[in-house]
Short mmCIF file of C-alpha atoms in Angstrom, two decimals:
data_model
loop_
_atom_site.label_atom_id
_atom_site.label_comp_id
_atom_site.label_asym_id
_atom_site.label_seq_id
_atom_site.Cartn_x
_atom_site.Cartn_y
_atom_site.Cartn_z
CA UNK A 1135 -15.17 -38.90 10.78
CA UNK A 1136 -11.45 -38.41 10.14
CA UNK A 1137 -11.18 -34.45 11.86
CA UNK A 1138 -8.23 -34.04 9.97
CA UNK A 1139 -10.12 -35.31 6.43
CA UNK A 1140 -10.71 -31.76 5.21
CA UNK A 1141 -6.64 -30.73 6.14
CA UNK A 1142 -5.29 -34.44 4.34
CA UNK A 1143 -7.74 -33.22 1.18
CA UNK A 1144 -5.87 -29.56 0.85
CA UNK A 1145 -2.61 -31.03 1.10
CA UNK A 1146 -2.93 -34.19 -1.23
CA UNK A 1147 -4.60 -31.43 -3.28
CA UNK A 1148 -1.84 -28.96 -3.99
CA UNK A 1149 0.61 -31.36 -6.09
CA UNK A 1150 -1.88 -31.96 -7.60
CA UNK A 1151 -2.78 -28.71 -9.17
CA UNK A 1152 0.70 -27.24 -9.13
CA UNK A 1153 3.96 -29.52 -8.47
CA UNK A 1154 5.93 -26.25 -8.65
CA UNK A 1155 4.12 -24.43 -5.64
CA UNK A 1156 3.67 -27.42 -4.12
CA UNK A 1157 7.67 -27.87 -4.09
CA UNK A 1158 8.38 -24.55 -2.45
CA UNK A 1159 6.04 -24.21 -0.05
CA UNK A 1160 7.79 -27.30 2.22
CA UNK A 1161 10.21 -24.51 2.47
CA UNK A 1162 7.90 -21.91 4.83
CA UNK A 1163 7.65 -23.09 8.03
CA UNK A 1164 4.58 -23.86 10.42
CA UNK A 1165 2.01 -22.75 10.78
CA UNK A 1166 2.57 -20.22 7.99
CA UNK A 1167 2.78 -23.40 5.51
CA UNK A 1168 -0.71 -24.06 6.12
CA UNK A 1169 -1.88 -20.85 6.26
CA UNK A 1170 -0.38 -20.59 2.53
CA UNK A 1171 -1.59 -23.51 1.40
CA UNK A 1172 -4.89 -22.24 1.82
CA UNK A 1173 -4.59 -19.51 0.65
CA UNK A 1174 -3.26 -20.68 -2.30
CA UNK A 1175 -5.80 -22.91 -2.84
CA UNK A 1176 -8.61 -20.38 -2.52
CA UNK A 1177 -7.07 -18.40 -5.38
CA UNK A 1178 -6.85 -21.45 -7.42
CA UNK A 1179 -10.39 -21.42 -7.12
CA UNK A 1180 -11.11 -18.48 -8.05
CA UNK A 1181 -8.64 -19.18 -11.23
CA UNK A 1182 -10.57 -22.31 -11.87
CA UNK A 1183 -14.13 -20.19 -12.40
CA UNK A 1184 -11.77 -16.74 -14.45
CA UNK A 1185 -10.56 -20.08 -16.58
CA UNK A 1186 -13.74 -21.90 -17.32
CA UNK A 1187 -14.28 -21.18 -21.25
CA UNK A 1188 -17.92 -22.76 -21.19
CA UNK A 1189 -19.07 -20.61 -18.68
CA UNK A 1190 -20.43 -17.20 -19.94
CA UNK A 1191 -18.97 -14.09 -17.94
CA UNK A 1192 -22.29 -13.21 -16.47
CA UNK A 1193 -22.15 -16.60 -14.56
CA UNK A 1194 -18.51 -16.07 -13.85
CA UNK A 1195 -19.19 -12.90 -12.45
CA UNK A 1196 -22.13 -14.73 -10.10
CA UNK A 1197 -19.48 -17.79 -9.26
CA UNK A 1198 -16.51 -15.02 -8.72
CA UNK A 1199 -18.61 -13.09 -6.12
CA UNK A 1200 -20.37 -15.46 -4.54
CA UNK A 1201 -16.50 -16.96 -3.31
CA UNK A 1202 -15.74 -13.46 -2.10
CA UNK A 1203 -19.03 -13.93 -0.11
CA UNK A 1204 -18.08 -17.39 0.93
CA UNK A 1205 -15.19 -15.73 2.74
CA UNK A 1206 -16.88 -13.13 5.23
CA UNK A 1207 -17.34 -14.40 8.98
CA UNK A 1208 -20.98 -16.29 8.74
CA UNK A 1209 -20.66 -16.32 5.14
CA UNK A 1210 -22.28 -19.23 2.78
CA UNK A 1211 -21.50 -22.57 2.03
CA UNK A 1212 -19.75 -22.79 -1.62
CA UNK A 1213 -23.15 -24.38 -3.19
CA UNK A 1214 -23.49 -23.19 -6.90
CA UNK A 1215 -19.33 -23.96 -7.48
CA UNK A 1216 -20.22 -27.59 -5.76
CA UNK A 1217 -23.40 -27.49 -8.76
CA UNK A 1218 -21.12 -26.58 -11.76
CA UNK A 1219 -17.93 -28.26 -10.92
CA UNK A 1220 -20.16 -31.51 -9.95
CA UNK A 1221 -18.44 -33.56 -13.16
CA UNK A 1222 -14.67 -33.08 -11.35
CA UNK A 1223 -12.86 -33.49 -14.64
CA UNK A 1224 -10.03 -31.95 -13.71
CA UNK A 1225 -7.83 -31.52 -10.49
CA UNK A 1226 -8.83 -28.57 -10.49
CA UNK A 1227 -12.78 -28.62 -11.13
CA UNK A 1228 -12.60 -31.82 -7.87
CA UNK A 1229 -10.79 -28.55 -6.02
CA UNK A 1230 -13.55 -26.34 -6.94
CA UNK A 1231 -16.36 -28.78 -6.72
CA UNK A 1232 -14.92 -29.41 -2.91
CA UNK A 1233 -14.45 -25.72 -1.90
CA UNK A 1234 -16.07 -26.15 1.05
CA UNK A 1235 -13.12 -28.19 2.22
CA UNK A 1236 -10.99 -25.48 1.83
CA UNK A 1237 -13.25 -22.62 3.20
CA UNK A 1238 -14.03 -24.61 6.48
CA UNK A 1239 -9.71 -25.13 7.06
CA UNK A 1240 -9.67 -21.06 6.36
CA UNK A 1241 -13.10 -20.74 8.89
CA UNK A 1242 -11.02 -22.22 11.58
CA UNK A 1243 -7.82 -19.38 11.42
CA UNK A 1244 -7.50 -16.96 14.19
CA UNK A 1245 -8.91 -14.14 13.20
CA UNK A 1246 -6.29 -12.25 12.41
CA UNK A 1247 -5.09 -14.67 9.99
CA UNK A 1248 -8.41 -14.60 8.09
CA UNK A 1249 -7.93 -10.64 8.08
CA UNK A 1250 -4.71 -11.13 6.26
CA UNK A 1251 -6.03 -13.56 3.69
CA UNK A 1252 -9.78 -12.18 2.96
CA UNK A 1253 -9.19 -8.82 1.56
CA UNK A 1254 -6.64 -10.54 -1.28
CA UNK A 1255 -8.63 -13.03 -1.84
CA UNK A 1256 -11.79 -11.18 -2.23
CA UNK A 1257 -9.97 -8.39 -4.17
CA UNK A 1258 -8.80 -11.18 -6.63
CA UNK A 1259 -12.45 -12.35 -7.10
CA UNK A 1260 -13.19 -8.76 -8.26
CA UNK A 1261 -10.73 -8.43 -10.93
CA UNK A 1262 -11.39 -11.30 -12.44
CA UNK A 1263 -14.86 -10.79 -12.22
CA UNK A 1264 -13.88 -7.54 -14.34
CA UNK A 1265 -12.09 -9.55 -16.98
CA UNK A 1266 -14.90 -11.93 -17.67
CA UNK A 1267 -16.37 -10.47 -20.28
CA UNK A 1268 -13.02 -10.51 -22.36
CA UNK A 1269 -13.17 -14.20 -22.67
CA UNK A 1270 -12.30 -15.04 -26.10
CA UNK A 1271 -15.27 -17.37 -27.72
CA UNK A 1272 -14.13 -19.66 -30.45
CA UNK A 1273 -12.80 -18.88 -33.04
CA UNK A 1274 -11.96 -15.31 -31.61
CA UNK A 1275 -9.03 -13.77 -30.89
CA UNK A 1276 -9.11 -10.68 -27.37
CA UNK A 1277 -6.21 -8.71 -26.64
CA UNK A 1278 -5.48 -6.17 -23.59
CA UNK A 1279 -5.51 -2.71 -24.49
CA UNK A 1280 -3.01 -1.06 -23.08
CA UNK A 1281 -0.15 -1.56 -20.96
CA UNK A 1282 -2.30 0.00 -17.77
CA UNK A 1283 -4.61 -2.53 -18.45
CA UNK A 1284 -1.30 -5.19 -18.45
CA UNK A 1285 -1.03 -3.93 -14.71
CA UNK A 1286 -4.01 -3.87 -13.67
CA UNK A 1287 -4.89 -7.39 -14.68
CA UNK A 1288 -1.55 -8.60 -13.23
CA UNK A 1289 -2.34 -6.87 -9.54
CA UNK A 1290 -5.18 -8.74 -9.55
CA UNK A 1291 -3.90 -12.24 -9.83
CA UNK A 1292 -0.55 -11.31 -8.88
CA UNK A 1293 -0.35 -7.97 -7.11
CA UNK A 1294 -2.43 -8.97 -4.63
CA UNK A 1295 -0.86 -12.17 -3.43
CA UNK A 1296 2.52 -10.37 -2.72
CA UNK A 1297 0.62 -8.30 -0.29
CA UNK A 1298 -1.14 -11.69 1.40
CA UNK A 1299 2.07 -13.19 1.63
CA UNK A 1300 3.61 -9.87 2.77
CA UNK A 1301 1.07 -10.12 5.76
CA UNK A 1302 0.78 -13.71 6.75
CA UNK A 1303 5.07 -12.99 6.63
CA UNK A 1304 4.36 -10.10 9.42
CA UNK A 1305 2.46 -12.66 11.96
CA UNK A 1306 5.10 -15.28 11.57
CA UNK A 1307 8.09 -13.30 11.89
CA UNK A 1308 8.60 -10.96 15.49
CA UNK A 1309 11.38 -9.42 13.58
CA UNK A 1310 8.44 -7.62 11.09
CA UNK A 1311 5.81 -6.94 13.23
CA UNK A 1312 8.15 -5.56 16.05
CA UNK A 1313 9.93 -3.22 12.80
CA UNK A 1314 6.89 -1.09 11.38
CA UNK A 1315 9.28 0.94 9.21
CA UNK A 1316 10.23 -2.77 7.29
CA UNK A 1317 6.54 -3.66 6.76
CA UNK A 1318 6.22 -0.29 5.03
CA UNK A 1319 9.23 -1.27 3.26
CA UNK A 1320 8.12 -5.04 2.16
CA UNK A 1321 4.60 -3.37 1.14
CA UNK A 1322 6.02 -0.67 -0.82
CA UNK A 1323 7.53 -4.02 -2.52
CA UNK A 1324 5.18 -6.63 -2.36
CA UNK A 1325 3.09 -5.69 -5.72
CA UNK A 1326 6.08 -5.44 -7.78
CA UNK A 1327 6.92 -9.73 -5.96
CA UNK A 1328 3.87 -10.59 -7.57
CA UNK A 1329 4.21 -8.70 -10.87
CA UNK A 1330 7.62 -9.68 -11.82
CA UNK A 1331 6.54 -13.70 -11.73
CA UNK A 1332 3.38 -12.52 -13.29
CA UNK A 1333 5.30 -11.22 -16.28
CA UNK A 1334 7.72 -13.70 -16.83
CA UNK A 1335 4.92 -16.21 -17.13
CA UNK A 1336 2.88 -14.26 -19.75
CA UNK A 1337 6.52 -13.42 -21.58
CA UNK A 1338 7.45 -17.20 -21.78
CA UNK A 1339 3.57 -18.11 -22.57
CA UNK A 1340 2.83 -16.10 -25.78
CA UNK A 1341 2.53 -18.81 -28.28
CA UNK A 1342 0.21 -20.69 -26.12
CA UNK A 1343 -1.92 -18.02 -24.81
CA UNK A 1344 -2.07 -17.07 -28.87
CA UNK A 1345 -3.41 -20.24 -29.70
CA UNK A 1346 -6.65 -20.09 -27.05
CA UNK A 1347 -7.12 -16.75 -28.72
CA UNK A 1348 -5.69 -14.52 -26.17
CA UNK A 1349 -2.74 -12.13 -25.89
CA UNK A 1350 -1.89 -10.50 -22.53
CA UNK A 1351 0.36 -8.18 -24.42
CA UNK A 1352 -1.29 -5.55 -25.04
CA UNK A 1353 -2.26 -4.10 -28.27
CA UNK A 1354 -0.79 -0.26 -27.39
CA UNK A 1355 2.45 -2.33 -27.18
CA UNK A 1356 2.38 -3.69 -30.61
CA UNK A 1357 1.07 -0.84 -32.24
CA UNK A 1358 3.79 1.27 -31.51
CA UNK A 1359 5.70 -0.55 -33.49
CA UNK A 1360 3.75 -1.30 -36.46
CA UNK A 1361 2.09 -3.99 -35.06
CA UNK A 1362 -1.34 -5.72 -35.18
CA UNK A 1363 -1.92 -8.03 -31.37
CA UNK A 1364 -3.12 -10.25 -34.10
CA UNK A 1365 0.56 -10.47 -36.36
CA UNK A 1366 2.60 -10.84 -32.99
CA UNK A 1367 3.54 -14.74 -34.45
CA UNK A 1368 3.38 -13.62 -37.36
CA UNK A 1369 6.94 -15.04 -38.68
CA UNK A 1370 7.01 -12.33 -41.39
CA UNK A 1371 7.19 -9.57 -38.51
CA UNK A 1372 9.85 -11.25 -36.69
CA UNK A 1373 11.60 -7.64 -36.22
CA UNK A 1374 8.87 -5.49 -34.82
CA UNK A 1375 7.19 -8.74 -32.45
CA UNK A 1376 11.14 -9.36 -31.24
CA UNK A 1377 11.36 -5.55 -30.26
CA UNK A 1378 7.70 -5.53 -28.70
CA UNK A 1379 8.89 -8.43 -26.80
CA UNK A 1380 12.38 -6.69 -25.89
CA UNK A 1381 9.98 -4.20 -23.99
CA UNK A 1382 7.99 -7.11 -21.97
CA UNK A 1383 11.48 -8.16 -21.23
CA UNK A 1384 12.60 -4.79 -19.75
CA UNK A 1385 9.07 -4.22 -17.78
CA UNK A 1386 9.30 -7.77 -15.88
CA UNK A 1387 12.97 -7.42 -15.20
CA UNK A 1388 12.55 -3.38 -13.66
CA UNK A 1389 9.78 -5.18 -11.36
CA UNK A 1390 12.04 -8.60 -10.74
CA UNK A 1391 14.59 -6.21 -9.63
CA UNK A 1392 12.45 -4.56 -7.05
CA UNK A 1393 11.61 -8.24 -6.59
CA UNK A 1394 15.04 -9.13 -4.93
CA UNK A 1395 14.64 -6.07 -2.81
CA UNK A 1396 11.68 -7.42 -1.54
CA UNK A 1397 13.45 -10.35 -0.31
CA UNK A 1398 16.63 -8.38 0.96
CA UNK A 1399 13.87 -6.83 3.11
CA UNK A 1400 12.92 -10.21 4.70
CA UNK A 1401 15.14 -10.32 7.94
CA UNK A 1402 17.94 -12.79 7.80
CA UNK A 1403 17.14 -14.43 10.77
CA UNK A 1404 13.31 -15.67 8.25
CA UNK A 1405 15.94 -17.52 6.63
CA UNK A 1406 12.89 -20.37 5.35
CA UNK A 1407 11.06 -17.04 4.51
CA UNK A 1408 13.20 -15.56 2.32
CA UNK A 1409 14.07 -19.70 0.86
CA UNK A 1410 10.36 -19.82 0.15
CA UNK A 1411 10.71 -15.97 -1.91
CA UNK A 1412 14.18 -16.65 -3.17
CA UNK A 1413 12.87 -19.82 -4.85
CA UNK A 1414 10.23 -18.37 -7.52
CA UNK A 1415 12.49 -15.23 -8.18
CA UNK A 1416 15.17 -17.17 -9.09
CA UNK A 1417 13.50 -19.34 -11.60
CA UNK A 1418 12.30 -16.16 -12.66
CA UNK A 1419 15.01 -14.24 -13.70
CA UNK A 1420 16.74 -17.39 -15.11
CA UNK A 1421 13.52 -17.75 -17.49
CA UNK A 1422 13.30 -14.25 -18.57
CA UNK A 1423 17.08 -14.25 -19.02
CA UNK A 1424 16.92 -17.47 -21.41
CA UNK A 1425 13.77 -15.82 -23.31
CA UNK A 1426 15.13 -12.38 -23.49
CA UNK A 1427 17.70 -14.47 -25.93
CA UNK A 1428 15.53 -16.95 -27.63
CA UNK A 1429 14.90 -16.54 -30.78
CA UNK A 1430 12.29 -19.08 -30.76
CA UNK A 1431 10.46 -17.30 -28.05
CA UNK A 1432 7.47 -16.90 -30.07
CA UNK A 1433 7.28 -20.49 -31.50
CA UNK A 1434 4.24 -22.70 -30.95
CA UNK A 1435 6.40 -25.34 -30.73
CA UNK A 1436 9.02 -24.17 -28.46
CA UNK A 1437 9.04 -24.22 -24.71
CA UNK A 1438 11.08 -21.66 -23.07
CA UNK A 1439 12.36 -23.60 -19.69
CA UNK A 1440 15.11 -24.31 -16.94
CA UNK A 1441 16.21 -27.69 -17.40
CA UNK A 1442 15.53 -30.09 -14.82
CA UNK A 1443 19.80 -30.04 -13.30
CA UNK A 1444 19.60 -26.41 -13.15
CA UNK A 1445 16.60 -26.07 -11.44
CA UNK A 1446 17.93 -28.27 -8.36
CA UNK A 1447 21.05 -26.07 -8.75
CA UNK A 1448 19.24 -23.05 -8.44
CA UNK A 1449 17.52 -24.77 -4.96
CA UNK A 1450 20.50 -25.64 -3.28
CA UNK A 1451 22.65 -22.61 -4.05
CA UNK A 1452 18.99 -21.02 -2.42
CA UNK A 1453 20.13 -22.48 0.89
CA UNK A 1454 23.55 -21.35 0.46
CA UNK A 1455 22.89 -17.98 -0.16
CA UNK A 1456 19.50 -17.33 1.62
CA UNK A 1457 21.58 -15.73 4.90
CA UNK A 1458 23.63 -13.62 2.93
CA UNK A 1459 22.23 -10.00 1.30
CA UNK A 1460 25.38 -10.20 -0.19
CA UNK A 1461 24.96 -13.68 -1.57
CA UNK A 1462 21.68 -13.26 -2.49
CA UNK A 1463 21.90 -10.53 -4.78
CA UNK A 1464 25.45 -11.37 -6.25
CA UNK A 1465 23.36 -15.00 -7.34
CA UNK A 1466 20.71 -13.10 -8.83
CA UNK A 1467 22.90 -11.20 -11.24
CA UNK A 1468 24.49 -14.48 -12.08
CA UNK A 1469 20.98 -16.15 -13.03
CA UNK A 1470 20.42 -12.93 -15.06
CA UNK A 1471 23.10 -13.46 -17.18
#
C-alpha cells in the first residue's frame, strides 16, 4: 500500500471541492500547507452533513457530534458518515464518505498541531449542530432572527477558523510565538478575518440562498425598515431591501477593515503568510465594493463577481505589496473603491 495514498487523496481532493481555496493555499508554505489543508477539509465535512437537506436535524446533530468525537486522541473511526455518504454523488459526499482519510493525515500531527486544529473544529461541529433544526423543508422559507443570531452563526463557520489559522500561523512563524503581545493582537483580530469573508459571501449570495428557502439576513434587519425576510426580492420594495442591504454592506466592511489589521499584524518577514491572508481579503473587499453598487444585487439572475483579469491582477499586485504595511493597506482602499 501506497503510504502516501491517504496524503495524494486530500490533496487531489481540495480542487475538487473548492478551486478558490485550493488556489491560495499553494501560497502558505510547508508544513503549514498541509496542516491547512486538513483542516480545511475537516470543516468541509462538517459543511457537507450542516448542508445535507435530506437528512433530518436530529441525524445531523448525531453525524455533527460524532466528527467532533472522531477528533479526540483514541477517538472513533468516521463509520455512520462512511454509511450515509456511501452513494458519493458529489465531491463532496466521496470527501465525507472517505473521512477517515482525512482524520488518519490529522491523527499523525504533533500534538500540538492537533491542539490548534481540534477545538475549531469541534466548536464548528457544535454550531452547526445548533442550526440544524432551522433547515428549511420544501416548500418553506427560515430566516435568522436577529442580527446576534447573524454573528453567532457566522463565528461558527467563520469565526472560528480565523482563530485555527491564527494558531497553526503562531507554530510556523518564530516571529509570533517569540512576540506574545502580537498573538494577543492577531486573536483580538482573528474572529472579525473570518467574519468579514463570511459576510461578503452571504451579501453577494441573497438571491440564491432565497431560492433554497433561506435568508441569512436576518429578519430584525428587515423589519426595521418595513420589511418582511420574506419581501427582501420583492422588486416592489426595491427601496427598503436596497437600504437593509446598505446595512449588510456597512457590517462586513467595519469587520473587513479590522480584517486588514489582522494581516498588518502578520510580521513582514511571513511574507507567504500574509500572501495566503491578503488573497481572500482582497477579493473581498473588491466584491462587497462592486455589490455595495449593484443595483442588481438582489437579482436571481445576476451574479455579483470579479472578472477573471482582475482577479489575477489582484494576485500579483498581492506579491507586490505583501512586504509593505504601507502597500498593503494603500491597495486595499483602492479595491474598496
Amino acid at each position: 500500500m501506497n503510504p502516501r495514498a491517504d496524503e495524494d487523496f486530500c490533496r487531489a481532493m481540495l480542487p475538487l471541492v473548492s478551486r478558490t481555496f485550493a488556489a491560495c493555499i499553494g501560497l502558505l508554505p510547508q508544513p503549514t500547507r498541509h496542516r491547512v489543508l486538513i483542516a480545511y477539509l475537516l470543516c468541509r465535512i462538517a459543511d457537507t452533513v450542516e448542508d445535507s437537506a435530506e437528512l433530518p436535524a436530529p441525524r445531523k446533530r448525531e453525524l455533527l457530534d460524532h466528527l467532533r468525537r472522531c477528533l479526540e486522541d483514541g477517538g472513533p473511526e468516521a463509520g455512520p458518515l462512511v454509511a450515509i455518504f456511501a452513494d458519493a454523488a458529489t465531491h463532496d459526499r466521496l470527501l465525507t464518505r472517505e473521512a477517515d482519510r482525512t482524520l488518519r493525515e490529522f491523527r499523525a500531527f504533533p500534538p500540538a498541531v492537533r491542539a490548534a486544529i481540534r477545538p475549531w473544529v469541534q466548536e464548528m461541529c457544535d454550531g452547526m449542530a445548533g442550526f440544524a433544526a432551522l433547515q428549511p423543508q420544501p416548500g418553506e422559507f427560515q430566516a435568522l432572527e436577529g442580527v446576534a443570531d447573524l454573528d453567532r452563526y457566522c463565528w461558527y463557520v467563520a469565526g472560528t477558523v480565523g482563530h485555527l489559522l491564527t494558531d497553526l500561523f503562531r507554530l510556523q512563524s518564530p516571529a509570533i510565538a517569540a512576540d506574545p503581545a502580537r498573538y494577543a493582537r492577531l486573536k483580538a483580530l482573528a474572529t472579525d478575518f473570518g467574519l468579514g469573508l463570511q459576510l461578503v459571501n452571504i451579501i453577494k449570495d441573497v438571491a440564491d440562498d432565497r431560492q433554497r428557502g433561506w435568508s441569512f439576513v436576518p429578519r430584525e434587519l428587515c423589519r426595521a425598515h418595513g420589511l418582511a425576510a420574506e419581501q427582501l426580492l420583492d422588486p416592489g420594495q426595491g427601496a427598503a431591501a436596497a437600504a437593509v442591504m446598505r446595512q449588510m454592506v456597512a457590517k462586513a466592511r467595519t469587520h473587513l477593515d479590522r480584517s486588514l489589521a489582522y494581516c498588518l499584524e502578520l510580521p513582514e518577514a511571513d511574507y507567504r503568510l500574509r500572501l495566503f491572508c491578503l488573497a481572500p481579503l482582497y477579493f473581498a473587499v473588491r466584491t462587497l465594493a462592486l455589490a455595495g453598487r449593484d443595483p442588481r444585487l438582489l437579482d436571481p439572475a445576476h451574479k455579483v463577481k470579479i472578472r477573471r483579469p482582475e482577479v489575477y491582477r489582484t494576485l500579483a499586485a498581492g506579491y507586490v505589496v505583501a512586504p509593505s504595511n504601507r502597500l498593503v493597506a494603500a491597495y486595499f482602499r483602492r479595491l474598496s473603491a
